[in-house]
Amino acid sequence: MCELYSKQDTLALRRKHIGPSCKVFFAADPIKIVRAQGQYMFDERGEQYLDCINNVAHVGHCHPEVVTAALKQMELLNTNSRFLHDNIVEYARRLSATLPETLSVCYFTNSGSEANDLALRLARQFRGHQDVITLDHAYHGHLSSLIEISPYKFRKGKDVKKEFVHVAPTPDTYRGKYREDHADPAGAYADEVKKIIEEAHNSGRKIAAFIAESMQSCGGQIIPPAGYFQKVAEYVHRAGGVFIADEVQVGFGRVGKHFWSFQMHGEDFVPDIVTMGKPMGNGHPMACVVTTKEIAEAFSSSGMEYFNTYGGNPVSSAIGLAVLNVIESEDLQGNATRVGDYLTELLNKQKAKHTLIGDIRGIGLFIGIDLVKDQQKRTPATDEAQHVIYKMKEKQVLLSADGPHRNVLKIKPPMCFTEEDAKFMVDQLDEILTVVEEAIGARSESVTSENTPCRTKMPNEAHSELLSEGTSDPRENPSRKRNGLCTDKHSLLSKRLKT
Ligand SMILES: Cc1ncc(COP(=O)(O)O)c(C=O)c1O
């Protein structure tokens, strides 16, 4: 049985019993998903959606090998890590083998937030310093200790920046302080960190850690310029701090060529602490902190035991092992490279065609489409991005828009995403962008021409209309035929793309 309640009742119960700050995707017209397989999700009517959002379902939703591993271990034993068990040590051994040699000690947790909170404790204990340098727009988790170091959150809420938190500019070479035309953006952004350290020292403060995602996700799919992390690590180490790489979103082979995203920056860059989560258990709540023997020993020297009731339990570890096996046996890293390259190529063709696309950036199956109102000024096209994701949903493709201006379409699908999926997704996007651009173009024409009888709707107006349409029965929409795939337009656009 997939459903207990009608969609309307589910919504009503959710409104009544679930905290209002827990948001749903597509809030104005939420979807109810009742099952999923591979890279597809299905709603209560059996309609299929192409999932471009869920990097958690890393090896594919409900992968049979992962499900079987969970089931088998669940039938046998589940308990905490105070008993000796082979699964936790085997998993730690396998995980360490994916990392540089110095990163060999694991602490298992249940969420990325717990992992980052523990990473901060490790860093602070190691040298006895308190302060943390974080990047602007970063998100590192929902615990109080992490909201404090997440400008993505504290800038939106009423929280003020704590005195022990220092915010460095995001190394964004598209819209940031130093751009692609700068002679040395990596050096310039790293110098900002150096300056922060000097200022902290001048006011008697000491740096415990620099924390950053290896590629910034919520911050707008930002890939730091080559050499940035090496320089930052040098300055942070010199100041007595440690480098924490947050791989919660971007680890486990998503970038294709490397298992960890920080490895893209070269073998001469090794963080002191790596945190991971989301894809690790393919949806099962498991996460981890991996660090050096030296840092782990310093943590232990405090005399305080670290105990986590569920962290590293036999079921989680069995699931983690199954995920590692599938990544390997199905060559999902190779797939991320192949499909990611193909998708990037298709998107770059779209960039040449659509003025709304300002930038395509990404690697493997982690790609951002930065929508702009003005190519020169790079003005974020926030309303348009919101409109596009709702329109994509109508075409049964699930995308989200994020970044500080909510104008970056994020693509981070399950790693079994195929070239066919990529092509389909891009065709739908092409169609939508064409319509939006026509509306914008027609609007500017109508604004510039005198005695215009009527004004073409802005995408956000069209969007509000779409939302009110959303309450009608979508089955009446002819484009929903055959699982919602708009086949005629699809093939027409395919032809256009080939030319
Ligand atoms: C980069 C990053 N770090 C940490 C977290 C927190 O992970 P969790 O939600 O599992 O606590 C998130 C969650 O979105 C994240 O994106």
Coordinates of C-alpha atoms in Angstrom, one line a residue, residues 54-314:
N54 CA 18.3 13.8 -5.1
N55 CA 22.0 13.4 -4.6
V56 CA 21.1 11.4 -1.5
A57 CA 19.7 8.5 -3.5
H58 CA 23.3 8.3 -4.8
V59 CA 23.3 4.8 -6.4
G60 CA 19.7 5.1 -7.4
H61 CA 16.5 5.1 -5.4
C62 CA 15.8 1.8 -3.6
H63 CA 18.8 0.1 -5.2
P64 CA 18.1 -3.7 -4.7
E65 CA 21.6 -4.4 -3.4
V66 CA 21.3 -1.7 -0.7
V67 CA 17.8 -2.8 0.3
T68 CA 18.9 -6.4 0.6
A69 CA 22.0 -5.5 2.7
A70 CA 19.7 -3.5 5.1
L71 CA 17.1 -6.3 5.3
K72 CA 19.7 -9.1 5.9
Q73 CA 21.5 -7.2 8.6
M74 CA 18.3 -6.0 10.2
E75 CA 17.1 -9.6 10.5
L76 CA 20.4 -10.6 12.2
L77 CA 21.4 -7.9 14.5
N78 CA 21.4 -4.2 15.1
T79 CA 23.1 -2.6 18.1
N80 CA 25.5 0.1 19.1
S81 CA 29.2 0.3 18.4
R82 CA 30.2 -0.6 22.0
F83 CA 30.1 -4.2 21.0
L84 CA 32.7 -5.5 18.6
H85 CA 31.4 -6.1 15.2
D86 CA 33.0 -6.6 11.8
N87 CA 30.7 -4.3 9.8
I88 CA 31.9 -1.1 11.3
V89 CA 35.6 -1.9 11.0
E90 CA 35.2 -3.3 7.5
Y91 CA 33.4 -0.1 6.5
A92 CA 36.0 2.1 8.1
R93 CA 38.7 0.2 6.3
R94 CA 37.0 0.5 2.9
L95 CA 36.3 4.2 3.5
S96 CA 39.8 5.0 4.5
A97 CA 41.1 3.3 1.4
T98 CA 39.3 5.9 -0.7
L99 CA 41.1 8.8 1.1
P100 CA 44.7 9.9 1.4
E101 CA 46.7 7.8 3.8
T102 CA 46.8 10.3 6.6
L103 CA 43.0 10.3 6.8
S104 CA 42.4 7.0 8.6
V105 CA 40.4 7.5 11.7
C106 CA 36.6 7.5 11.5
Y107 CA 33.8 8.7 13.8
F108 CA 30.3 7.6 12.7
T109 CA 27.3 9.8 13.1
N110 CA 23.7 9.9 11.8
S111 CA 23.7 13.2 9.8
G112 CA 25.9 15.6 8.1
S113 CA 25.1 18.2 10.8
E114 CA 26.3 15.8 13.5
A115 CA 29.5 15.2 11.5
N116 CA 30.2 18.9 11.1
D117 CA 29.5 19.6 14.7
L118 CA 31.9 16.8 15.7
A119 CA 34.5 18.2 13.2
L120 CA 34.4 21.5 15.0
R121 CA 34.9 19.8 18.4
L122 CA 37.9 17.9 17.0
A123 CA 39.4 21.1 15.6
R124 CA 38.9 23.1 18.7
Q125 CA 40.2 20.4 21.0
F126 CA 43.3 19.9 18.8
R127 CA 44.9 23.3 19.4
G128 CA 42.7 24.8 22.0
H129 CA 41.5 27.6 19.6
Q130 CA 37.9 28.7 19.1
D131 CA 37.5 30.7 16.0
V132 CA 36.2 29.4 12.7
I133 CA 36.6 30.9 9.2
T134 CA 33.7 30.0 6.9
L135 CA 32.7 31.0 3.4
D136 CA 30.0 33.4 2.5
H137 CA 26.7 31.7 1.6
A138 CA 27.9 28.4 3.1
Y139 CA 25.5 25.9 4.7
H140 CA 27.0 23.3 7.0
G141 CA 24.0 22.0 8.9
H142 CA 21.0 22.7 11.1
L143 CA 22.5 22.3 14.6
S144 CA 23.0 25.6 16.6
S145 CA 26.8 25.2 16.3
L146 CA 26.4 25.0 12.5
I147 CA 23.9 27.8 12.0
E148 CA 26.5 29.9 13.6
I149 CA 29.0 29.1 10.8
S150 CA 26.4 29.1 8.0
P151 CA 25.9 32.5 6.5
Y152 CA 23.3 30.9 4.2
K153 CA 21.2 30.6 7.3
F154 CA 22.2 33.3 9.8
R155 CA 22.0 36.0 7.2
K156 CA 18.4 35.1 6.6
G157 CA 17.3 34.7 10.2
K158 CA 17.5 37.1 13.1
D159 CA 20.8 35.5 14.3
V160 CA 23.7 37.8 14.3
K161 CA 27.2 36.7 13.4
K162 CA 29.1 35.5 16.5
E163 CA 32.4 37.1 17.3
F164 CA 34.3 33.8 16.8
V165 CA 33.0 33.4 13.3
H166 CA 34.8 35.0 10.3
V167 CA 33.2 35.1 6.9
A168 CA 35.5 34.9 3.9
P169 CA 34.3 35.8 0.4
T170 CA 33.1 32.8 -1.7
P171 CA 35.7 32.0 -4.3
D172 CA 33.1 32.6 -7.1
T173 CA 34.8 33.6 -10.3
Y174 CA 31.5 34.3 -12.1
R175 CA 29.7 36.7 -9.8
G176 CA 32.2 37.1 -6.9
K177 CA 34.7 39.7 -5.9
Y178 CA 37.4 38.4 -8.2
R179 CA 36.3 37.0 -11.5
E180 CA 37.6 35.0 -14.4
D181 CA 39.3 38.1 -15.8
H182 CA 41.4 38.4 -12.7
A183 CA 45.1 37.4 -13.2
D184 CA 45.1 35.2 -10.0
P185 CA 41.6 34.7 -8.5
A186 CA 42.8 31.8 -6.4
G187 CA 45.6 33.9 -4.8
A188 CA 43.3 36.9 -4.4
Y189 CA 40.5 34.9 -2.6
A190 CA 43.1 33.1 -0.5
D191 CA 44.6 36.5 0.5
E192 CA 41.2 37.4 1.9
V193 CA 41.5 34.5 4.2
K194 CA 45.0 35.6 5.2
K195 CA 43.7 39.1 5.9
I196 CA 41.0 37.6 8.1
I197 CA 43.5 35.6 10.1
E198 CA 45.7 38.7 10.6
E199 CA 42.8 40.8 11.7
A200 CA 41.7 38.0 14.1
H201 CA 45.2 37.8 15.6
N202 CA 45.4 41.6 15.9
S203 CA 42.3 41.4 18.1
G204 CA 43.6 38.6 20.2
R205 CA 41.7 35.8 18.6
K206 CA 43.0 32.4 17.4
I207 CA 41.8 30.3 14.5
A208 CA 40.7 26.7 15.2
A209 CA 39.5 25.9 11.7
F210 CA 38.7 26.9 8.2
I211 CA 35.6 25.0 6.9
A212 CA 34.4 24.8 3.3
E213 CA 32.6 22.5 1.0
S214 CA 34.9 21.3 -1.7
M215 CA 32.4 22.7 -4.1
Q216 CA 29.7 25.0 -2.7
S217 CA 26.3 23.6 -3.2
C218 CA 23.6 25.7 -1.5
G219 CA 25.9 28.7 -2.2
G220 CA 25.2 28.3 -6.0
Q221 CA 27.3 25.4 -7.4
I222 CA 30.6 27.2 -7.0
I223 CA 33.8 25.5 -7.9
P224 CA 36.8 27.2 -6.3
P225 CA 39.7 28.2 -8.6
A226 CA 42.7 25.8 -8.8
G227 CA 45.2 26.5 -6.1
Y228 CA 42.8 28.3 -3.7
F229 CA 42.6 25.4 -1.2
Q230 CA 46.3 24.9 -1.1
K231 CA 47.0 28.5 -0.3
V232 CA 44.2 28.7 2.3
A233 CA 45.5 25.5 3.9
E234 CA 48.9 27.0 4.2
Y235 CA 47.7 30.2 5.9
V236 CA 45.3 28.3 8.2
H237 CA 48.0 25.8 9.2
R238 CA 50.4 28.6 9.9
A239 CA 47.8 30.1 12.2
G240 CA 47.5 26.9 14.1
G241 CA 44.1 25.9 12.6
V242 CA 42.9 22.9 10.7
F243 CA 41.2 22.6 7.3
I244 CA 37.8 20.9 7.3
A245 CA 36.5 19.8 4.0
D246 CA 32.7 19.3 4.0
E247 CA 31.9 16.6 1.5
V248 CA 28.4 16.0 2.7
Q249 CA 26.9 17.0 -0.7
V250 CA 29.7 16.4 -3.1
G251 CA 31.5 13.2 -2.0
F252 CA 31.4 9.6 -3.0
G253 CA 32.4 10.0 -6.7
R254 CA 29.9 12.6 -7.8
V255 CA 32.6 14.5 -9.6
G256 CA 33.4 11.4 -11.6
K257 CA 37.2 11.4 -11.9
H258 CA 37.7 11.5 -8.2
F259 CA 36.0 9.8 -5.3
W260 CA 36.2 13.0 -3.2
S261 CA 35.7 16.5 -4.6
F262 CA 38.7 17.9 -2.7
Q263 CA 40.9 15.6 -4.8
M264 CA 40.1 17.7 -7.9
H265 CA 42.4 20.3 -6.4
G266 CA 45.5 18.0 -6.7
E267 CA 47.4 15.5 -4.6
D268 CA 49.3 18.3 -2.7
F269 CA 46.0 19.3 -1.0
V270 CA 44.9 17.1 1.9
P271 CA 42.4 18.4 4.4
D272 CA 42.9 17.6 8.1
I273 CA 39.2 16.6 8.6
V274 CA 36.7 15.4 6.0
T275 CA 33.0 15.2 6.8
M276 CA 30.5 13.2 4.8
G277 CA 26.9 12.2 4.8
K278 CA 23.9 12.3 2.4
P279 CA 25.0 9.8 -0.4
M280 CA 26.8 7.6 2.1
G281 CA 23.7 5.5 3.1
N282 CA 21.7 6.1 -0.1
G283 CA 18.9 7.6 2.0
H284 CA 19.6 5.7 5.2
P285 CA 20.7 8.2 7.9
M286 CA 24.5 7.7 8.2
A287 CA 27.4 10.1 8.2
C288 CA 31.0 10.3 9.2
V289 CA 34.0 12.4 10.2
V290 CA 37.4 11.1 9.0
T291 CA 40.5 12.7 10.4
T292 CA 44.2 12.1 11.2
K293 CA 45.6 9.9 14.0
E294 CA 47.1 13.0 15.6
I295 CA 43.8 15.0 15.8
A296 CA 41.9 11.9 17.0
E297 CA 44.5 11.3 19.8
A298 CA 44.2 15.0 20.8
F299 CA 40.4 14.6 21.0
S300 CA 40.7 11.4 23.1
S301 CA 43.2 13.1 25.5
S302 CA 40.4 15.2 26.9
G303 CA 39.3 12.0 28.6
M304 CA 35.7 12.4 27.4
E305 CA 34.2 9.4 25.6
Y306 CA 32.6 9.9 22.3
F307 CA 29.4 7.8 22.0
N308 CA 26.7 8.0 19.4
T309 CA 23.9 5.5 19.9
Y310 CA 23.2 4.8 16.2
G311 CA 26.5 5.9 14.6
G312 CA 28.2 3.0 12.8
N313 CA 25.7 0.4 13.8
P314 CA 25.8 -2.9 12.0

